[in-house]
PDB file of C-alpha atoms in Angstrom:
ATOM      1  CA  MET A  30      -2.164  52.568  34.300  1.00 40.00           C
ATOM      2  CA  THR A  31      -3.246  49.050  32.410  1.00 38.00           C
ATOM      3  CA  VAL A  32      -1.127  45.832  32.325  1.00 42.00           C
ATOM      4  CA  ILE A  33      -1.326  44.097  29.498  1.00 48.00           C
ATOM      5  CA  GLY A  34      -0.705  40.121  30.658  1.00 49.00           C
ATOM      6  CA  ASN A  35       0.474  38.104  27.679  1.00 49.00           C
ATOM      7  CA  HIS A  36      -2.130  35.506  28.140  1.00 44.00           C
ATOM      8  CA  ASP A  37      -2.177  34.196  24.472  1.00 51.00           C
ATOM      9  CA  ALA A  38       1.444  34.141  24.107  1.00 51.00           C
ATOM     10  CA  LEU A  39       1.480  31.179  21.919  1.00 54.00           C
ATOM     11  CA  GLY A  40      -1.859  32.172  19.748  1.00 51.00           C
ATOM     12  CA  THR A  41      -3.768  29.287  20.461  1.00 49.00           C
ATOM     13  CA  ASP A  42      -7.086  31.355  20.482  1.00 51.00           C
ATOM     14  CA  GLY A  43      -8.660  28.727  18.289  1.00 47.00           C
ATOM     15  CA  GLY A  44      -8.337  30.108  14.707  1.00 50.00           C
ATOM     16  CA  VAL A  45      -6.417  28.451  12.222  1.00 50.00           C
ATOM     17  CA  ARG A  46      -5.031  30.249   8.802  1.00 54.00           C
ATOM     18  CA  LEU A  47      -1.695  29.800   6.667  1.00 54.00           C
ATOM     19  CA  SER A  48       1.436  31.927   7.077  1.00 60.00           C
ATOM     20  CA  GLU A  49       1.785  34.962   5.642  1.00 66.00           C
ATOM     21  CA  ALA A  50       5.506  35.117   6.902  1.00 76.00           C
ATOM     22  CA  SER A  51       8.574  35.553   4.281  1.00 85.00           C
ATOM     23  CA  ALA A  52      12.364  34.832   4.435  1.00 86.00           C
ATOM     24  CA  ARG A  53      12.254  38.562   5.497  1.00 89.00           C
ATOM     25  CA  ASP A  54       9.719  38.734   8.491  1.00 89.00           C
ATOM     26  CA  PHE A  55      11.879  35.879  10.233  1.00 92.00           C
ATOM     27  CA  PHE A  56      14.849  37.839   9.835  1.00 92.00           C
ATOM     28  CA  GLU A  57      13.465  40.726  11.288  1.00 93.00           C
ATOM     29  CA  LEU A  58      12.645  38.546  14.089  1.00 92.00           C
ATOM     30  CA  LEU A  59      15.993  38.147  14.847  1.00 92.00           C
ATOM     31  CA  LYS A  60      16.449  42.016  15.842  1.00 91.00           C
ATOM     32  CA  PRO A  61      19.097  42.948  13.026  1.00 90.00           C
ATOM     33  CA  ARG A  62      20.251  46.221  14.717  1.00 88.00           C
ATOM     34  CA  VAL A  63      20.555  44.675  18.399  1.00 87.00           C
ATOM     35  CA  MET A  64      22.209  41.742  16.484  1.00 90.00           C
ATOM     36  CA  SER A  65      24.820  43.928  14.428  1.00 91.00           C
ATOM     37  CA  LEU A  66      26.103  45.682  18.071  1.00 91.00           C
ATOM     38  CA  VAL A  67      26.453  41.920  19.717  1.00 93.00           C
ATOM     39  CA  VAL A  68      28.285  40.942  16.766  1.00 95.00           C
ATOM     40  CA  PHE A  69      30.782  43.438  16.638  1.00 96.00           C
ATOM     41  CA  THR A  70      31.175  43.614  20.690  1.00 97.00           C
ATOM     42  CA  ALA A  71      31.578  39.765  20.451  1.00 97.00           C
ATOM     43  CA  PHE A  72      33.981  40.171  17.495  1.00 97.00           C
ATOM     44  CA  THR A  73      35.762  42.842  19.570  1.00 97.00           C
ATOM     45  CA  GLY A  74      35.891  40.256  22.292  1.00 97.00           C
ATOM     46  CA  LEU A  75      37.358  37.553  20.105  1.00 97.00           C
ATOM     47  CA  MET A  76      39.954  39.753  18.924  1.00 96.00           C
ATOM     48  CA  LEU A  77      40.931  41.319  22.182  1.00 97.00           C
ATOM     49  CA  ALA A  78      41.367  38.166  23.951  1.00 96.00           C
ATOM     50  CA  PRO A  79      45.141  36.754  24.479  1.00 94.00           C
ATOM     51  CA  GLY A  80      45.509  33.338  22.702  1.00 91.00           C
ATOM     52  CA  HIS A  81      44.776  31.978  19.161  1.00 91.00           C
ATOM     53  CA  LEU A  82      42.069  30.890  17.291  1.00 94.00           C
ATOM     54  CA  ASN A  83      42.006  29.209  14.356  1.00 96.00           C
ATOM     55  CA  PRO A  84      40.117  31.796  11.912  1.00 95.00           C
ATOM     56  CA  VAL A  85      37.310  29.387  10.294  1.00 97.00           C
ATOM     57  CA  LEU A  86      36.524  28.425  14.129  1.00 97.00           C
ATOM     58  CA  GLY A  87      36.488  32.179  15.247  1.00 97.00           C
ATOM     59  CA  VAL A  88      34.093  32.463  12.116  1.00 97.00           C
ATOM     60  CA  ILE A  89      31.765  29.818  13.810  1.00 98.00           C
ATOM     61  CA  SER A  90      32.030  31.375  17.067  1.00 98.00           C
ATOM     62  CA  ILE A  91      30.870  34.966  15.696  1.00 97.00           C
ATOM     63  CA  LEU A  92      27.933  33.230  13.376  1.00 97.00           C
ATOM     64  CA  CYS A  93      27.088  30.966  16.589  1.00 97.00           C
ATOM     65  CA  ILE A  94      26.402  34.559  19.421  1.00 97.00           C
ATOM     66  CA  ALA A  95      24.854  36.149  15.828  1.00 96.00           C
ATOM     67  CA  VAL A  96      22.501  33.280  15.954  1.00 97.00           C
ATOM     68  CA  GLY A  97      22.003  33.316  19.722  1.00 97.00           C
ATOM     69  CA  ALA A  98      21.509  36.815  19.455  1.00 95.00           C
ATOM     70  CA  GLY A  99      18.809  36.368  16.860  1.00 95.00           C
ATOM     71  CA  ALA A 100      17.496  33.675  18.712  1.00 96.00           C
ATOM     72  CA  SER A 101      16.844  35.905  21.714  1.00 96.00           C
ATOM     73  CA  GLY A 102      15.256  38.577  19.866  1.00 94.00           C
ATOM     74  CA  ALA A 103      12.902  35.568  18.154  1.00 96.00           C
ATOM     75  CA  LEU A 104      11.906  34.870  21.457  1.00 97.00           C
ATOM     76  CA  ASN A 105      11.543  38.218  22.776  1.00 95.00           C
ATOM     77  CA  MET A 106       9.424  39.104  20.225  1.00 95.00           C
ATOM     78  CA  TRP A 107       7.221  35.736  20.384  1.00 96.00           C
ATOM     79  CA  TYR A 108       5.909  36.550  24.927  1.00 95.00           C
ATOM     80  CA  ASP A 109       6.391  39.970  24.441  1.00 92.00           C
ATOM     81  CA  ALA A 110       3.384  40.082  21.318  1.00 93.00           C
ATOM     82  CA  ASP A 111       0.720  41.380  23.014  1.00 92.00           C
ATOM     83  CA  ILE A 112       2.490  44.973  23.954  1.00 90.00           C
ATOM     84  CA  ASP A 113       4.152  45.365  20.904  1.00 90.00           C
ATOM     85  CA  ALA A 114       0.448  45.095  19.433  1.00 91.00           C
ATOM     86  CA  VAL A 115       0.330  48.472  21.008  1.00 88.00           C
ATOM     87  CA  MET A 116       3.409  50.447  21.637  1.00 86.00           C
ATOM     88  CA  THR A 117       3.766  52.484  18.370  1.00 83.00           C
ATOM     89  CA  ARG A 118       7.346  52.195  17.719  1.00 81.00           C
ATOM     90  CA  THR A 119       6.604  48.014  18.039  1.00 86.00           C
ATOM     91  CA  ALA A 120       3.190  47.523  16.295  1.00 87.00           C
ATOM     92  CA  LYS A 121       4.643  46.675  12.744  1.00 89.00           C
ATOM     93  CA  ARG A 122       7.099  43.494  13.838  1.00 91.00           C
ATOM     94  CA  PRO A 123       5.716  40.359  12.313  1.00 92.00           C
ATOM     95  CA  ILE A 124       3.654  39.526  14.593  1.00 93.00           C
ATOM     96  CA  PRO A 125       1.540  41.898  16.242  1.00 92.00           C
ATOM     97  CA  ALA A 126       1.315  42.725  12.151  1.00 89.00           C
ATOM     98  CA  GLY A 127      -0.343  39.444  11.540  1.00 89.00           C
ATOM     99  CA  ARG A 128       2.806  38.019   9.090  1.00 90.00           C
ATOM    100  CA  ILE A 129       3.922  35.519  11.675  1.00 93.00           C
ATOM    101  CA  LEU A 130       2.463  33.357  14.224  1.00 93.00           C
ATOM    102  CA  PRO A 131       3.576  33.280  17.507  1.00 93.00           C
ATOM    103  CA  GLN A 132       4.053  29.650  17.414  1.00 94.00           C
ATOM    104  CA  GLU A 133       6.173  29.748  14.186  1.00 94.00           C
ATOM    105  CA  ALA A 134       8.111  32.611  15.913  1.00 95.00           C
ATOM    106  CA  LEU A 135       8.525  30.379  19.509  1.00 96.00           C
ATOM    107  CA  ALA A 136       9.631  27.342  17.398  1.00 96.00           C
ATOM    108  CA  PHE A 137      11.836  29.338  15.319  1.00 96.00           C
ATOM    109  CA  GLY A 138      13.893  30.749  18.057  1.00 97.00           C
ATOM    110  CA  LEU A 139      13.870  28.093  20.285  1.00 97.00           C
ATOM    111  CA  THR A 140      15.656  26.086  17.464  1.00 97.00           C
ATOM    112  CA  LEU A 141      17.996  28.854  16.747  1.00 97.00           C
ATOM    113  CA  SER A 142      18.715  28.833  20.270  1.00 97.00           C
ATOM    114  CA  VAL A 143      19.696  24.857  20.806  1.00 98.00           C
ATOM    115  CA  PHE A 144      21.512  25.044  17.739  1.00 97.00           C
ATOM    116  CA  SER A 145      23.816  28.051  17.943  1.00 98.00           C
ATOM    117  CA  VAL A 146      24.830  26.717  21.728  1.00 98.00           C
ATOM    118  CA  VAL A 147      25.328  22.749  20.704  1.00 98.00           C
ATOM    119  CA  ILE A 148      27.272  24.410  17.668  1.00 98.00           C
ATOM    120  CA  LEU A 149      29.102  26.752  19.297  1.00 98.00           C
ATOM    121  CA  GLY A 150      30.078  24.039  22.231  1.00 98.00           C
ATOM    122  CA  LEU A 151      31.337  21.250  19.758  1.00 98.00           C
ATOM    123  CA  ALA A 152      32.910  23.561  17.214  1.00 97.00           C
ATOM    124  CA  VAL A 153      34.737  25.805  19.725  1.00 97.00           C
ATOM    125  CA  ASN A 154      34.365  25.278  23.428  1.00 97.00           C
ATOM    126  CA  TRP A 155      31.871  24.548  26.052  1.00 97.00           C
ATOM    127  CA  PHE A 156      32.482  27.055  28.295  1.00 98.00           C
ATOM    128  CA  ALA A 157      31.402  30.017  25.667  1.00 98.00           C
ATOM    129  CA  ALA A 158      28.626  27.944  24.531  1.00 98.00           C
ATOM    130  CA  GLY A 159      27.578  27.651  28.293  1.00 98.00           C
ATOM    131  CA  LEU A 160      27.921  31.550  28.702  1.00 97.00           C
ATOM    132  CA  LEU A 161      25.534  31.924  25.478  1.00 98.00           C
ATOM    133  CA  ALA A 162      23.342  29.547  26.803  1.00 98.00           C
ATOM    134  CA  PHE A 163      23.026  31.500  29.828  1.00 97.00           C
ATOM    135  CA  THR A 164      23.202  34.342  28.100  1.00 97.00           C
ATOM    136  CA  ILE A 165      19.732  33.893  26.048  1.00 97.00           C
ATOM    137  CA  PHE A 166      18.362  32.769  29.006  1.00 97.00           C
ATOM    138  CA  PHE A 167      18.979  35.649  31.044  1.00 96.00           C
ATOM    139  CA  TYR A 168      17.779  38.079  28.215  1.00 95.00           C
ATOM    140  CA  VAL A 169      13.966  35.816  27.964  1.00 96.00           C
ATOM    141  CA  VAL A 170      13.430  34.322  30.916  1.00 95.00           C
ATOM    142  CA  VAL A 171      15.344  36.677  33.582  1.00 94.00           C
ATOM    143  CA  TYR A 172      14.554  39.776  31.634  1.00 94.00           C
ATOM    144  CA  THR A 173      11.854  39.086  29.116  1.00 93.00           C
ATOM    145  CA  MET A 174       9.456  37.145  31.026  1.00 94.00           C
ATOM    146  CA  TRP A 175      10.224  38.618  34.763  1.00 92.00           C
ATOM    147  CA  LEU A 176      12.011  41.660  35.380  1.00 91.00           C
ATOM    148  CA  LYS A 177      10.748  43.802  32.221  1.00 90.00           C
ATOM    149  CA  ARG A 178       6.542  44.379  33.350  1.00 89.00           C
ATOM    150  CA  SER A 179       7.464  43.858  37.400  1.00 90.00           C
ATOM    151  CA  THR A 180      10.177  46.303  38.084  1.00 90.00           C
ATOM    152  CA  PRO A 181      11.536  49.733  37.049  1.00 89.00           C
ATOM    153  CA  GLN A 182      15.113  48.289  37.538  1.00 89.00           C
ATOM    154  CA  ASN A 183      14.494  45.748  34.579  1.00 89.00           C
ATOM    155  CA  ILE A 184      17.012  47.474  32.152  1.00 89.00           C
ATOM    156  CA  VAL A 185      19.959  48.012  35.007  1.00 89.00           C
ATOM    157  CA  ILE A 186      19.480  44.113  35.480  1.00 88.00           C
ATOM    158  CA  GLY A 187      18.416  42.969  32.430  1.00 87.00           C
ATOM    159  CA  GLY A 188      20.912  44.885  30.704  1.00 87.00           C
ATOM    160  CA  ALA A 189      23.525  42.185  31.834  1.00 91.00           C
ATOM    161  CA  SER A 190      22.286  39.853  29.074  1.00 91.00           C
ATOM    162  CA  GLY A 191      23.414  42.578  25.991  1.00 92.00           C
ATOM    163  CA  ALA A 192      26.645  42.915  28.169  1.00 96.00           C
ATOM    164  CA  PHE A 193      28.092  39.169  27.760  1.00 97.00           C
ATOM    165  CA  PRO A 194      28.940  39.162  24.099  1.00 97.00           C
ATOM    166  CA  PRO A 195      32.602  40.070  24.434  1.00 97.00           C
ATOM    167  CA  MET A 196      33.138  38.242  27.444  1.00 97.00           C
ATOM    168  CA  ILE A 197      31.161  35.319  25.180  1.00 98.00           C
ATOM    169  CA  GLY A 198      34.218  35.841  22.248  1.00 98.00           C
ATOM    170  CA  TRP A 199      36.825  36.445  24.816  1.00 98.00           C
ATOM    171  CA  ALA A 200      36.034  32.830  26.415  1.00 98.00           C
ATOM    172  CA  CYS A 201      35.825  31.289  22.671  1.00 98.00           C
ATOM    173  CA  VAL A 202      39.389  32.102  22.563  1.00 97.00           C
ATOM    174  CA  THR A 203      40.526  31.337  26.105  1.00 97.00           C
ATOM    175  CA  GLY A 204      37.890  28.886  27.363  1.00 96.00           C
ATOM    176  CA  GLY A 205      37.476  31.484  30.559  1.00 96.00           C
ATOM    177  CA  ILE A 206      37.347  35.279  31.715  1.00 96.00           C
ATOM    178  CA  SER A 207      39.189  37.582  33.079  1.00 96.00           C
ATOM    179  CA  LEU A 208      39.492  40.731  34.499  1.00 95.00           C
ATOM    180  CA  ASP A 209      39.910  42.362  30.769  1.00 96.00           C
ATOM    181  CA  SER A 210      36.681  40.476  29.659  1.00 97.00           C
ATOM    182  CA  ILE A 211      34.519  41.656  32.630  1.00 97.00           C
ATOM    183  CA  LEU A 212      35.633  45.112  31.994  1.00 97.00           C
ATOM    184  CA  LEU A 213      34.391  44.920  28.514  1.00 97.00           C
ATOM    185  CA  PHE A 214      30.915  43.609  30.365  1.00 97.00           C
ATOM    186  CA  LEU A 215      31.567  46.339  32.820  1.00 97.00           C
ATOM    187  CA  VAL A 216      31.349  48.974  29.409  1.00 97.00           C
ATOM    188  CA  ILE A 217      28.044  47.741  28.182  1.00 97.00           C
ATOM    189  CA  PHE A 218      26.211  46.883  31.551  1.00 97.00           C
ATOM    190  CA  LEU A 219      26.474  50.412  32.806  1.00 97.00           C
ATOM    191  CA  TRP A 220      25.888  52.075  28.641  1.00 97.00           C
ATOM    192  CA  THR A 221      22.510  50.363  28.910  1.00 96.00           C
ATOM    193  CA  PRO A 222      20.641  52.695  31.419  1.00 95.00           C
ATOM    194  CA  ALA A 223      21.679  55.479  29.890  1.00 95.00           C
ATOM    195  CA  HIS A 224      21.139  54.739  26.490  1.00 95.00           C
ATOM    196  CA  PHE A 225      17.882  53.023  27.031  1.00 93.00           C
ATOM    197  CA  TRP A 226      16.168  55.744  29.661  1.00 93.00           C
ATOM    198  CA  ALA A 227      16.910  58.090  26.961  1.00 94.00           C
ATOM    199  CA  LEU A 228      14.649  56.193  24.485  1.00 91.00           C
ATOM    200  CA  ALA A 229      12.566  56.087  27.791  1.00 90.00           C
ATOM    201  CA  LEU A 230      11.551  59.461  28.217  1.00 91.00           C
ATOM    202  CA  PHE A 231      10.392  60.035  24.805  1.00 88.00           C
ATOM    203  CA  LYS A 232       8.605  56.820  25.069  1.00 86.00           C
ATOM    204  CA  MET A 233       7.077  57.528  27.955  1.00 84.00           C
ATOM    205  CA  ARG A 234       3.509  57.128  27.006  1.00 81.00           C
ATOM    206  CA  ASP A 235       3.572  53.784  24.800  1.00 83.00           C
ATOM    207  CA  TYR A 236       5.616  52.151  28.148  1.00 83.00           C
ATOM    208  CA  GLY A 237       2.928  53.548  30.283  1.00 81.00           C
ATOM    209  CA  ALA A 238       0.058  52.240  27.896  1.00 80.00           C
ATOM    210  CA  VAL A 239       1.237  48.656  28.259  1.00 83.00           C
ATOM    211  CA  GLY A 240       1.847  48.887  32.085  1.00 84.00           C
ATOM    212  CA  VAL A 241       5.544  48.401  31.606  1.00 85.00           C
ATOM    213  CA  PRO A 242       7.297  49.994  35.119  1.00 89.00           C
ATOM    214  CA  MET A 243      10.295  51.430  33.146  1.00 88.00           C
ATOM    215  CA  MET A 244      11.717  54.374  35.357  1.00 90.00           C
ATOM    216  CA  PRO A 245      10.406  57.941  34.014  1.00 89.00           C
ATOM    217  CA  ASN A 246       6.562  56.301  34.698  1.00 88.00           C
ATOM    218  CA  VAL A 247       7.490  54.844  37.828  1.00 90.00           C
ATOM    219  CA  VAL A 248      10.130  57.620  39.407  1.00 90.00           C
ATOM    220  CA  GLY A 249       9.264  60.537  37.435  1.00 91.00           C
ATOM    221  CA  GLU A 250      10.954  62.255  34.656  1.00 91.00           C
ATOM    222  CA  ALA A 251      13.692  64.049  37.195  1.00 92.00           C
ATOM    223  CA  SER A 252      14.899  61.007  39.018  1.00 94.00           C
ATOM    224  CA  THR A 253      15.378  59.506  35.512  1.00 93.00           C
ATOM    225  CA  LYS A 254      17.455  61.813  34.294  1.00 95.00           C
ATOM    226  CA  ASN A 255      19.672  62.150  37.274  1.00 96.00           C
ATOM    227  CA  GLN A 256      20.425  58.751  37.132  1.00 96.00           C
ATOM    228  CA  ILE A 257      20.852  58.832  33.356  1.00 96.00           C
ATOM    229  CA  VAL A 258      23.885  61.487  34.526  1.00 97.00           C
ATOM    230  CA  ALA A 259      25.199  58.521  36.825  1.00 97.00           C
ATOM    231  CA  TYR A 260      25.374  56.144  34.707  1.00 97.00           C
ATOM    232  CA  ALA A 261      26.755  58.212  31.925  1.00 98.00           C
ATOM    233  CA  VAL A 262      29.997  58.918  34.183  1.00 98.00           C
ATOM    234  CA  LEU A 263      30.176  55.715  35.569  1.00 98.00           C
ATOM    235  CA  THR A 264      30.147  53.957  31.713  1.00 98.00           C
ATOM    236  CA  ALA A 265      32.587  56.864  31.117  1.00 98.00           C
ATOM    237  CA  LEU A 266      35.068  55.778  33.951  1.00 98.00           C
ATOM    238  CA  ALA A 267      34.788  52.165  33.004  1.00 98.00           C
ATOM    239  CA  ALA A 268      35.413  52.908  29.453  1.00 98.00           C
ATOM    240  CA  VAL A 269      38.604  54.533  30.301  1.00 98.00           C
ATOM    241  CA  ALA A 270      39.655  51.769  32.000  1.00 97.00           C
ATOM    242  CA  PRO A 271      41.448  49.236  29.721  1.00 97.00           C
ATOM    243  CA  ALA A 272      44.066  51.838  29.027  1.00 96.00           C
ATOM    244  CA  PHE A 273      45.174  51.464  32.847  1.00 96.00           C
ATOM    245  CA  THR A 274      44.922  47.869  32.846  1.00 95.00           C
ATOM    246  CA  GLY A 275      47.080  47.241  29.833  1.00 94.00           C
ATOM    247  CA  LEU A 276      44.476  46.114  27.716  1.00 96.00           C
ATOM    248  CA  ALA A 277      44.420  49.238  25.506  1.00 96.00           C
ATOM    249  CA  GLY A 278      47.533  51.990  25.016  1.00 95.00           C
ATOM    250  CA  LEU A 279      47.338  55.696  25.872  1.00 95.00           C
ATOM    251  CA  GLY A 280      46.089  56.691  22.704  1.00 95.00           C
ATOM    252  CA  TYR A 281      42.711  54.828  23.322  1.00 97.00           C
ATOM    253  CA  GLY A 282      42.661  56.171  26.665  1.00 97.00           C
ATOM    254  CA  ILE A 283      42.603  59.777  25.388  1.00 97.00           C
ATOM    255  CA  PHE A 284      40.184  58.890  22.722  1.00 97.00           C
ATOM    256  CA  ALA A 285      38.097  57.573  25.217  1.00 98.00           C
ATOM    257  CA  THR A 286      38.063  60.078  27.386  1.00 98.00           C
ATOM    258  CA  LEU A 287      36.931  62.526  24.918  1.00 98.00           C
ATOM    259  CA  LEU A 288      33.997  60.286  23.629  1.00 98.00           C
ATOM    260  CA  GLY A 289      33.376  59.694  27.988  1.00 98.00           C
ATOM    261  CA  ALA A 290      33.032  63.421  28.094  1.00 98.00           C
ATOM    262  CA  VAL A 291      30.804  64.287  25.152  1.00 98.00           C
ATOM    263  CA  PHE A 292      28.510  61.633  26.804  1.00 98.00           C
ATOM    264  CA  ILE A 293      28.760  63.018  29.932  1.00 98.00           C
ATOM    265  CA  TYR A 294      27.570  66.645  28.503  1.00 98.00           C
ATOM    266  CA  CYS A 295      25.127  65.121  26.700  1.00 97.00           C
ATOM    267  CA  SER A 296      23.298  63.612  29.852  1.00 97.00           C
ATOM    268  CA  ILE A 297      23.547  66.921  31.136  1.00 97.00           C
ATOM    269  CA  ALA A 298      21.792  68.184  28.595  1.00 96.00           C
ATOM    270  CA  VAL A 299      18.720  65.612  28.863  1.00 96.00           C
ATOM    271  CA  ARG A 300      18.807  66.549  32.718  1.00 95.00           C
ATOM    272  CA  ARG A 301      18.698  70.260  32.117  1.00 94.00           C
ATOM    273  CA  MET A 302      15.337  69.270  30.014  1.00 92.00           C
ATOM    274  CA  PRO A 303      12.267  70.801  31.806  1.00 89.00           C
ATOM    275  CA  ASP A 304       9.538  67.895  32.755  1.00 81.00           C
ATOM    276  CA  GLY A 305       6.832  67.652  30.670  1.00 78.00           C
ATOM    277  CA  ASP A 306       9.017  68.810  27.259  1.00 79.00           C
ATOM    278  CA  GLU A 307       6.649  67.436  24.477  1.00 79.00           C
ATOM    279  CA  ARG A 308      10.048  67.579  22.055  1.00 87.00           C
ATOM    280  CA  MET A 309      12.665  65.961  24.118  1.00 89.00           C
ATOM    281  CA  VAL A 310      15.194  66.841  21.754  1.00 94.00           C
ATOM    282  CA  PRO A 311      18.332  66.405  24.356  1.00 93.00           C
ATOM    283  CA  ALA A 312      16.613  62.995  24.811  1.00 94.00           C
ATOM    284  CA  LYS A 313      16.482  61.885  21.104  1.00 94.00           C
ATOM    285  CA  LYS A 314      20.035  63.510  20.696  1.00 96.00           C
ATOM    286  CA  MET A 315      21.405  61.126  23.879  1.00 96.00           C
ATOM    287  CA  PHE A 316      19.736  58.624  23.130  1.00 96.00           C
ATOM    288  CA  ALA A 317      21.380  58.559  19.068  1.00 96.00           C
ATOM    289  CA  TYR A 318      24.744  59.144  20.403  1.00 97.00           C
ATOM    290  CA  SER A 319      25.105  56.533  22.781  1.00 97.00           C
ATOM    291  CA  ILE A 320      24.968  54.469  20.047  1.00 95.00           C
ATOM    292  CA  LEU A 321      27.534  55.953  18.045  1.00 97.00           C
ATOM    293  CA  TYR A 322      29.518  56.552  20.998  1.00 98.00           C
ATOM    294  CA  LEU A 323      29.669  52.481  21.998  1.00 97.00           C
ATOM    295  CA  PHE A 324      30.766  51.628  18.021  1.00 97.00           C
ATOM    296  CA  ALA A 325      33.554  54.294  19.185  1.00 97.00           C
ATOM    297  CA  ILE A 326      34.519  52.537  22.277  1.00 98.00           C
ATOM    298  CA  PHE A 327      34.876  49.211  20.449  1.00 98.00           C
ATOM    299  CA  SER A 328      36.176  50.220  17.073  1.00 97.00           C
ATOM    300  CA  ALA A 329      38.763  52.127  19.026  1.00 97.00           C
ATOM    301  CA  LEU A 330      39.536  48.705  21.320  1.00 97.00           C
ATOM    302  CA  LEU A 331      40.006  47.346  17.814  1.00 96.00           C
ATOM    303  CA  ALA A 332      42.198  49.879  16.482  1.00 96.00           C
ATOM    304  CA  ASP A 333      43.969  50.127  19.250  1.00 95.00           C
ATOM    305  CA  ARG A 334      45.120  46.626  19.023  1.00 92.00           C
ATOM    306  CA  LEU A 335      45.603  46.687  15.726  1.00 88.00           C
ATOM    307  CA  PHE A 336      48.183  49.615  15.569  1.00 86.00           C
ATOM    308  CA  GLU A 337      50.098  47.571  18.575  1.00 79.00           C
ATOM    309  CA  GLY A 338      50.703  44.976  15.874  1.00 60.00           C
ATOM    310  CA  LEU A 339      51.556  46.789  13.271  1.00 52.00           C
ATOM    311  CA  PRO A 340      55.274  47.152  13.723  1.00 51.00           C
ATOM    312  CA  ASN A 341      55.618  43.246  14.035  1.00 48.00           C
ATOM    313  CA  LEU A 342      53.153  42.983  11.200  1.00 42.00           C
ATOM    314  CA  LEU A 343      55.661  45.244   9.134  1.00 44.00           C
ATOM    315  CA  GLY A 344      58.920  44.258  10.517  1.00 45.00           C
ATOM    316  CA  GLY A 345      57.858  40.328   9.361  1.00 47.00           C
ATOM    317  CA  MET A 346      57.658  41.635   5.958  1.00 44.00           C
ATOM    318  CA  LEU A 347      60.681  43.180   5.829  1.00 45.00           C
TER     319      LEU A 347
END
């Protein structure tokens, strides 16, 4: 196993050339697919939070969270450019493909980070802004720079950064956190290992080539599969919990239970996969369903809140 070091993250190799970056390349630095999930979960947290937030401030809140998430993605791509160039699924990203200079990505990410945090603090509240700043720091420094290349628990611990957005959305409205916002955090936090390790199973060679200690490469396929099942069960339980805390109703609880049962079933299918399976179809299906699962859970939470307020809305119109 060869460990690739980030020896030239600033791109200071002595060469001088003009940037060939387009607006599309800079947009790609923001990891738009990841950003869409961040925006959606943050919006859910904002909508579920008790209290009222001016719609304009709500839009500003979501935009700031989106920009902060994009900044994290840009800084992650800046630091990981060396391993991205080797891995098949990331080799075409703007920096390893040579379309954006590393120092451009660094400046872009830092600028967006400061902008998103300051605007959120000035326009909404500084608690939410501080939580956004901590999230960016955690993803870039704690996960990307430290955990990712040093421990197979990188996704377990580092996954917290992806779980903060609904808490930030909640804090934008309330100025703090609560049991229910922590519950939203836990759903994503527990979901992340099962989701990402499914990907790591069928991308083991990529991670092995760059020396990133993903769970399948370090402890083997069998142990990873067992842990995927365990985290799938924990995720399903956490996702049903809002029906018991009063955050959501019985209908949501039933729907979340059904979704969770399928999630667990997919994880068991992965566990039954023979070691050394070249196609790894169950792992690929698990990865695809896990994305659908999280969107469905948060969509159901939003729908539950909408239906809860519908009688009052209709009553006011009559």
